[in-house]
PDB file of C-alpha atoms in Angstrom:
ATOM      1  CA  UNK A   1      70.629  60.325  38.120  1.00 41.00           C
ATOM      2  CA  UNK A   2      71.559  62.479  36.511  1.00 41.00           C
ATOM      3  CA  UNK A   3      73.172  61.872  33.107  1.00 45.00           C
ATOM      4  CA  UNK A   4      76.099  64.192  33.497  1.00 43.00           C
ATOM      5  CA  UNK A   5      77.443  66.982  35.156  1.00 42.00           C
ATOM      6  CA  UNK A   6      79.144  68.387  32.206  1.00 45.00           C
ATOM      7  CA  UNK A   7      77.373  70.521  29.818  1.00 47.00           C
ATOM      8  CA  UNK A   8      75.554  68.323  27.263  1.00 62.00           C
ATOM      9  CA  UNK A   9      77.254  70.077  23.830  1.00 66.00           C
ATOM     10  CA  UNK A  10      77.337  66.241  23.275  1.00 67.00           C
ATOM     11  CA  UNK A  11      73.951  65.840  21.196  1.00 59.00           C
ATOM     12  CA  UNK A  12      71.610  62.037  23.063  1.00 52.00           C
ATOM     13  CA  UNK A  13      71.093  59.766  19.918  1.00 45.00           C
ATOM     14  CA  UNK A  14      67.958  60.092  18.707  1.00 46.00           C
ATOM     15  CA  UNK A  15      66.655  63.396  19.939  1.00 59.00           C
ATOM     16  CA  UNK A  16      66.535  66.530  17.700  1.00 57.00           C
ATOM     17  CA  UNK A  17      69.383  68.853  17.146  1.00 70.00           C
ATOM     18  CA  UNK A  18      68.247  72.592  17.763  1.00 75.00           C
ATOM     19  CA  UNK A  19      71.550  73.882  16.088  1.00 80.00           C
ATOM     20  CA  UNK A  20      71.323  72.864  12.675  1.00 85.00           C
ATOM     21  CA  UNK A  21      73.903  73.459   9.989  1.00 90.00           C
ATOM     22  CA  UNK A  22      75.638  73.549   6.166  1.00 91.00           C
ATOM     23  CA  UNK A  23      78.939  72.753   7.025  1.00 94.00           C
ATOM     24  CA  UNK A  24      78.552  69.607   4.628  1.00 92.00           C
ATOM     25  CA  UNK A  25      77.053  72.437   1.831  1.00 92.00           C
ATOM     26  CA  UNK A  26      79.661  74.732   2.665  1.00 94.00           C
ATOM     27  CA  UNK A  27      82.558  72.689   2.357  1.00 94.00           C
ATOM     28  CA  UNK A  28      81.446  70.744  -1.029  1.00 94.00           C
ATOM     29  CA  UNK A  29      81.004  74.246  -2.498  1.00 93.00           C
ATOM     30  CA  UNK A  30      84.333  75.219  -1.082  1.00 93.00           C
ATOM     31  CA  UNK A  31      85.600  72.317  -2.356  1.00 92.00           C
ATOM     32  CA  UNK A  32      87.174  70.926   0.815  1.00 93.00           C
ATOM     33  CA  UNK A  33      87.537  67.583   2.820  1.00 94.00           C
ATOM     34  CA  UNK A  34      86.511  66.754   6.080  1.00 94.00           C
ATOM     35  CA  UNK A  35      89.843  66.732   7.243  1.00 92.00           C
ATOM     36  CA  UNK A  36      91.464  69.648   5.609  1.00 94.00           C
ATOM     37  CA  UNK A  37      88.445  71.656   7.158  1.00 96.00           C
ATOM     38  CA  UNK A  38      89.036  69.764  10.387  1.00 94.00           C
ATOM     39  CA  UNK A  39      92.482  71.303  10.593  1.00 92.00           C
ATOM     40  CA  UNK A  40      91.985  74.956   9.488  1.00 94.00           C
ATOM     41  CA  UNK A  41      89.635  75.416  12.716  1.00 94.00           C
ATOM     42  CA  UNK A  42      91.259  73.318  14.964  1.00 91.00           C
ATOM     43  CA  UNK A  43      89.009  69.925  15.868  1.00 93.00           C
ATOM     44  CA  UNK A  44      89.407  66.794  14.624  1.00 90.00           C
ATOM     45  CA  UNK A  45      87.647  65.224  11.610  1.00 91.00           C
ATOM     46  CA  UNK A  46      85.665  63.111  14.292  1.00 90.00           C
ATOM     47  CA  UNK A  47      84.322  66.452  15.402  1.00 92.00           C
ATOM     48  CA  UNK A  48      83.525  67.916  11.765  1.00 95.00           C
ATOM     49  CA  UNK A  49      81.899  64.825  11.313  1.00 93.00           C
ATOM     50  CA  UNK A  50      79.501  65.132  14.222  1.00 91.00           C
ATOM     51  CA  UNK A  51      78.925  68.425  13.539  1.00 92.00           C
ATOM     52  CA  UNK A  52      77.547  68.586   9.528  1.00 93.00           C
ATOM     53  CA  UNK A  53      75.835  65.367  11.513  1.00 89.00           C
ATOM     54  CA  UNK A  54      74.333  67.271  14.392  1.00 87.00           C
ATOM     55  CA  UNK A  55      75.407  65.559  17.171  1.00 86.00           C
ATOM     56  CA  UNK A  56      77.861  68.352  18.499  1.00 88.00           C
ATOM     57  CA  UNK A  57      77.113  71.871  18.851  1.00 89.00           C
ATOM     58  CA  UNK A  58      80.401  73.427  18.181  1.00 92.00           C
ATOM     59  CA  UNK A  59      81.800  75.690  20.793  1.00 92.00           C
ATOM     60  CA  UNK A  60      81.130  79.696  20.090  1.00 93.00           C
ATOM     61  CA  UNK A  61      84.980  80.147  19.344  1.00 94.00           C
ATOM     62  CA  UNK A  62      84.854  76.922  16.885  1.00 95.00           C
ATOM     63  CA  UNK A  63      81.352  77.926  15.104  1.00 95.00           C
ATOM     64  CA  UNK A  64      83.228  81.438  14.326  1.00 95.00           C
ATOM     65  CA  UNK A  65      86.149  79.466  12.621  1.00 95.00           C
ATOM     66  CA  UNK A  66      83.995  77.901  10.702  1.00 96.00           C
ATOM     67  CA  UNK A  67      82.623  80.574   9.275  1.00 95.00           C
ATOM     68  CA  UNK A  68      85.192  82.544   9.125  1.00 95.00           C
ATOM     69  CA  UNK A  69      86.808  79.895   6.575  1.00 94.00           C
ATOM     70  CA  UNK A  70      83.671  80.168   4.335  1.00 94.00           C
ATOM     71  CA  UNK A  71      83.947  83.677   4.647  1.00 93.00           C
ATOM     72  CA  UNK A  72      80.482  83.594   6.023  1.00 94.00           C
ATOM     73  CA  UNK A  73      78.754  85.027   8.679  1.00 94.00           C
ATOM     74  CA  UNK A  74      77.569  82.383  12.219  1.00 94.00           C
ATOM     75  CA  UNK A  75      74.181  83.180  11.220  1.00 92.00           C
ATOM     76  CA  UNK A  76      74.746  82.022   7.505  1.00 92.00           C
ATOM     77  CA  UNK A  77      76.334  78.272   8.748  1.00 93.00           C
ATOM     78  CA  UNK A  78      74.595  77.469  11.689  1.00 92.00           C
ATOM     79  CA  UNK A  79      70.525  78.264  12.222  1.00 89.00           C
ATOM     80  CA  UNK A  80      69.054  77.356  16.035  1.00 83.00           C
ATOM     81  CA  UNK A  81      65.103  76.550  16.012  1.00 77.00           C
ATOM     82  CA  UNK A  82      64.083  77.256  19.772  1.00 72.00           C
ATOM     83  CA  UNK A  83      61.947  73.467  20.594  1.00 66.00           C
TER      84      UNK A  83
ATOM     85  CA  UNK B   1      89.772  56.083  14.499  1.00 82.00           C
ATOM     86  CA  UNK B   2      90.534  58.352  16.445  1.00 82.00           C
ATOM     87  CA  UNK B   3      93.751  57.984  18.248  1.00 87.00           C
ATOM     88  CA  UNK B   4      92.382  58.788  21.650  1.00 89.00           C
ATOM     89  CA  UNK B   5      89.608  55.995  20.893  1.00 90.00           C
ATOM     90  CA  UNK B   6      92.001  53.274  19.722  1.00 91.00           C
ATOM     91  CA  UNK B   7      93.967  54.705  23.271  1.00 92.00           C
ATOM     92  CA  UNK B   8      90.597  53.822  25.300  1.00 94.00           C
ATOM     93  CA  UNK B   9      90.495  50.269  22.967  1.00 95.00           C
ATOM     94  CA  UNK B  10      94.318  49.256  23.458  1.00 95.00           C
ATOM     95  CA  UNK B  11      93.992  50.484  28.121  1.00 95.00           C
ATOM     96  CA  UNK B  12      90.083  48.432  27.920  1.00 96.00           C
ATOM     97  CA  UNK B  13      91.666  45.371  26.228  1.00 95.00           C
ATOM     98  CA  UNK B  14      94.958  45.275  28.686  1.00 96.00           C
ATOM     99  CA  UNK B  15      92.651  46.017  31.836  1.00 96.00           C
ATOM    100  CA  UNK B  16      90.544  43.102  30.796  1.00 96.00           C
ATOM    101  CA  UNK B  17      93.627  41.098  29.350  1.00 96.00           C
ATOM    102  CA  UNK B  18      95.877  41.490  32.637  1.00 96.00           C
ATOM    103  CA  UNK B  19      92.899  42.002  35.162  1.00 96.00           C
ATOM    104  CA  UNK B  20      90.828  39.317  34.767  1.00 95.00           C
ATOM    105  CA  UNK B  21      94.902  36.581  34.754  1.00 95.00           C
ATOM    106  CA  UNK B  22      94.951  38.510  37.864  1.00 95.00           C
ATOM    107  CA  UNK B  23      92.058  36.798  39.357  1.00 95.00           C
ATOM    108  CA  UNK B  24      92.348  33.951  37.633  1.00 95.00           C
ATOM    109  CA  UNK B  25      95.432  33.682  40.150  1.00 96.00           C
ATOM    110  CA  UNK B  26      94.331  34.472  43.279  1.00 95.00           C
ATOM    111  CA  UNK B  27      90.200  32.070  42.533  1.00 95.00           C
ATOM    112  CA  UNK B  28      92.869  29.269  42.392  1.00 95.00           C
ATOM    113  CA  UNK B  29      94.985  30.570  44.854  1.00 94.00           C
ATOM    114  CA  UNK B  30      92.223  30.582  47.343  1.00 95.00           C
ATOM    115  CA  UNK B  31      90.699  27.153  45.608  1.00 95.00           C
ATOM    116  CA  UNK B  32      94.438  25.457  47.083  1.00 94.00           C
ATOM    117  CA  UNK B  33      94.250  27.060  50.633  1.00 93.00           C
ATOM    118  CA  UNK B  34      91.159  26.326  50.549  1.00 93.00           C
ATOM    119  CA  UNK B  35      90.061  29.522  51.617  1.00 92.00           C
ATOM    120  CA  UNK B  36      90.472  33.589  50.374  1.00 93.00           C
ATOM    121  CA  UNK B  37      94.514  33.668  48.916  1.00 94.00           C
ATOM    122  CA  UNK B  38      96.295  37.250  51.128  1.00 94.00           C
ATOM    123  CA  UNK B  39      97.485  40.087  48.124  1.00 94.00           C
ATOM    124  CA  UNK B  40     100.887  39.517  47.216  1.00 93.00           C
ATOM    125  CA  UNK B  41     102.564  41.761  46.420  1.00 95.00           C
ATOM    126  CA  UNK B  42     104.509  39.587  44.023  1.00 94.00           C
ATOM    127  CA  UNK B  43     101.670  39.430  42.295  1.00 94.00           C
ATOM    128  CA  UNK B  44     100.267  42.877  42.075  1.00 95.00           C
ATOM    129  CA  UNK B  45     103.946  43.865  40.954  1.00 96.00           C
ATOM    130  CA  UNK B  46     103.738  41.786  37.782  1.00 96.00           C
ATOM    131  CA  UNK B  47     100.016  42.976  37.095  1.00 95.00           C
ATOM    132  CA  UNK B  48     101.389  46.133  36.982  1.00 95.00           C
ATOM    133  CA  UNK B  49     104.334  46.042  35.342  1.00 97.00           C
ATOM    134  CA  UNK B  50     102.136  43.241  32.725  1.00 96.00           C
ATOM    135  CA  UNK B  51      99.650  46.160  32.116  1.00 96.00           C
ATOM    136  CA  UNK B  52     102.494  49.031  31.637  1.00 96.00           C
ATOM    137  CA  UNK B  53     104.483  47.377  28.970  1.00 97.00           C
ATOM    138  CA  UNK B  54     101.176  46.812  27.605  1.00 96.00           C
ATOM    139  CA  UNK B  55      99.952  50.193  27.247  1.00 95.00           C
ATOM    140  CA  UNK B  56     102.971  51.440  26.501  1.00 96.00           C
ATOM    141  CA  UNK B  57     103.926  48.613  23.457  1.00 96.00           C
ATOM    142  CA  UNK B  58     100.293  49.381  22.284  1.00 94.00           C
ATOM    143  CA  UNK B  59     100.241  53.142  21.970  1.00 93.00           C
ATOM    144  CA  UNK B  60     103.795  53.099  20.508  1.00 94.00           C
ATOM    145  CA  UNK B  61     102.188  50.825  17.926  1.00 92.00           C
ATOM    146  CA  UNK B  62      99.306  53.365  17.207  1.00 91.00           C
ATOM    147  CA  UNK B  63     101.308  55.992  17.302  1.00 91.00           C
ATOM    148  CA  UNK B  64     104.099  54.796  14.538  1.00 90.00           C
ATOM    149  CA  UNK B  65     100.827  54.210  12.175  1.00 86.00           C
ATOM    150  CA  UNK B  66      99.869  58.330  12.627  1.00 82.00           C
ATOM    151  CA  UNK B  67     102.204  60.471  14.780  1.00 81.00           C
ATOM    152  CA  UNK B  68     100.967  63.087  14.140  1.00 78.00           C
ATOM    153  CA  UNK B  69      97.613  62.050  16.076  1.00 78.00           C
ATOM    154  CA  UNK B  70      99.119  60.855  18.907  1.00 79.00           C
ATOM    155  CA  UNK B  71     100.712  64.828  19.456  1.00 80.00           C
ATOM    156  CA  UNK B  72      97.811  66.340  18.991  1.00 81.00           C
ATOM    157  CA  UNK B  73      96.138  67.596  22.427  1.00 86.00           C
ATOM    158  CA  UNK B  74      92.166  66.202  22.688  1.00 89.00           C
ATOM    159  CA  UNK B  75      90.089  68.719  20.792  1.00 91.00           C
ATOM    160  CA  UNK B  76      86.637  70.277  22.088  1.00 93.00           C
ATOM    161  CA  UNK B  77      84.453  67.755  21.844  1.00 92.00           C
ATOM    162  CA  UNK B  78      87.396  64.654  22.909  1.00 92.00           C
ATOM    163  CA  UNK B  79      87.905  66.967  26.315  1.00 93.00           C
ATOM    164  CA  UNK B  80      83.750  66.348  27.023  1.00 93.00           C
ATOM    165  CA  UNK B  81      83.881  62.918  26.421  1.00 94.00           C
ATOM    166  CA  UNK B  82      86.500  62.366  28.467  1.00 94.00           C
ATOM    167  CA  UNK B  83      84.608  64.571  30.812  1.00 95.00           C
ATOM    168  CA  UNK B  84      81.499  62.580  30.643  1.00 94.00           C
ATOM    169  CA  UNK B  85      83.158  59.088  30.774  1.00 95.00           C
ATOM    170  CA  UNK B  86      84.637  60.521  34.066  1.00 96.00           C
ATOM    171  CA  UNK B  87      81.874  61.726  35.615  1.00 96.00           C
ATOM    172  CA  UNK B  88      80.559  57.563  34.474  1.00 96.00           C
ATOM    173  CA  UNK B  89      83.745  56.148  36.018  1.00 97.00           C
ATOM    174  CA  UNK B  90      83.811  58.157  39.467  1.00 97.00           C
ATOM    175  CA  UNK B  91      79.799  57.077  39.656  1.00 97.00           C
ATOM    176  CA  UNK B  92      81.119  53.706  39.891  1.00 97.00           C
ATOM    177  CA  UNK B  93      84.477  53.592  42.256  1.00 97.00           C
ATOM    178  CA  UNK B  94      82.567  55.431  44.893  1.00 97.00           C
ATOM    179  CA  UNK B  95      79.601  52.547  44.707  1.00 97.00           C
ATOM    180  CA  UNK B  96      82.714  49.883  44.984  1.00 97.00           C
ATOM    181  CA  UNK B  97      84.230  51.471  48.237  1.00 97.00           C
ATOM    182  CA  UNK B  98      81.118  51.939  49.371  1.00 97.00           C
ATOM    183  CA  UNK B  99      80.193  48.148  48.373  1.00 97.00           C
ATOM    184  CA  UNK B 100      83.309  47.325  50.178  1.00 97.00           C
ATOM    185  CA  UNK B 101      83.523  49.355  53.788  1.00 97.00           C
ATOM    186  CA  UNK B 102      80.130  47.517  53.778  1.00 97.00           C
ATOM    187  CA  UNK B 103      81.224  44.040  52.847  1.00 96.00           C
ATOM    188  CA  UNK B 104      84.248  44.357  55.489  1.00 96.00           C
ATOM    189  CA  UNK B 105      81.855  45.099  57.911  1.00 96.00           C
ATOM    190  CA  UNK B 106      79.948  42.719  57.382  1.00 96.00           C
ATOM    191  CA  UNK B 107      82.924  39.664  57.182  1.00 95.00           C
ATOM    192  CA  UNK B 108      84.968  41.609  58.690  1.00 95.00           C
ATOM    193  CA  UNK B 109      87.407  40.293  55.662  1.00 94.00           C
ATOM    194  CA  UNK B 110      90.558  42.701  55.477  1.00 94.00           C
ATOM    195  CA  UNK B 111      91.804  40.333  52.184  1.00 95.00           C
ATOM    196  CA  UNK B 112      88.242  40.869  51.168  1.00 96.00           C
ATOM    197  CA  UNK B 113      88.012  44.860  51.564  1.00 96.00           C
ATOM    198  CA  UNK B 114      91.699  45.297  49.506  1.00 96.00           C
ATOM    199  CA  UNK B 115      89.840  43.485  47.338  1.00 96.00           C
ATOM    200  CA  UNK B 116      86.711  44.649  46.669  1.00 97.00           C
ATOM    201  CA  UNK B 117      88.364  48.278  46.848  1.00 97.00           C
ATOM    202  CA  UNK B 118      91.419  47.213  43.963  1.00 96.00           C
ATOM    203  CA  UNK B 119      88.242  45.529  41.782  1.00 96.00           C
ATOM    204  CA  UNK B 120      86.653  48.656  42.409  1.00 97.00           C
ATOM    205  CA  UNK B 121      89.624  50.789  41.144  1.00 97.00           C
ATOM    206  CA  UNK B 122      89.954  47.348  37.816  1.00 97.00           C
ATOM    207  CA  UNK B 123      86.448  48.001  36.995  1.00 97.00           C
ATOM    208  CA  UNK B 124      85.730  52.082  37.501  1.00 97.00           C
ATOM    209  CA  UNK B 125      88.712  52.553  34.910  1.00 97.00           C
ATOM    210  CA  UNK B 126      86.967  49.854  32.509  1.00 97.00           C
ATOM    211  CA  UNK B 127      83.946  51.757  32.999  1.00 97.00           C
ATOM    212  CA  UNK B 128      86.375  55.449  31.931  1.00 96.00           C
ATOM    213  CA  UNK B 129      87.569  54.220  28.720  1.00 96.00           C
ATOM    214  CA  UNK B 130      84.686  52.079  27.654  1.00 96.00           C
ATOM    215  CA  UNK B 131      82.226  54.848  27.905  1.00 95.00           C
ATOM    216  CA  UNK B 132      85.358  56.952  25.922  1.00 94.00           C
ATOM    217  CA  UNK B 133      84.697  53.831  23.317  1.00 95.00           C
ATOM    218  CA  UNK B 134      80.617  54.330  23.045  1.00 93.00           C
ATOM    219  CA  UNK B 135      81.187  58.024  23.719  1.00 92.00           C
ATOM    220  CA  UNK B 136      83.595  58.747  20.763  1.00 90.00           C
ATOM    221  CA  UNK B 137      81.343  56.161  18.214  1.00 88.00           C
ATOM    222  CA  UNK B 138      77.748  57.915  18.900  1.00 85.00           C
ATOM    223  CA  UNK B 139      78.308  61.180  19.702  1.00 76.00           C
TER     224      UNK B 139
END
């Protein structure tokens, strides 16, 4: 039975995620809380937590919003390793 | 805990409580009658009203504690969670309806068909909210 018909941006628990990110480090460097970043980007705090913990891959739009908050490019915030 | 997860907890609890009571009454009635009790409109009305009241009061309470979250739309991750939960719920109700139809073909009991379809609807809704809770906590 297929897991789901929707895109698998919700990562499977225990499965290594190909997209890594520097959000937690950048957020701390900028003195931002998860809630403040979530408000600035337009998602919930839980979604920021999920992205930081590599449990969820954000949409391209959210990735750009996050990068913009840190005045970085998407490439500097997110890293993709082909598996 | 996000507002929509709290909402899922409220609906799961409300559905389990009201449905449990509804089917307990049906079993009790059936035991007294010595056969499967027919579906009773007043009982369904009481069940529906009780479910609505619990849902409304529950949501009012959680909205009072977090009014900002209550008005916020689902974000992209939450939308995926709801889509996935809806997918599983759809599979459950589909299987439930097929099972109910097969049950009718073997028994020709209309009352049993009603309860089987009604139970499928309730179970699929509970599965939807339960999946949301699990996905909110693990993804």
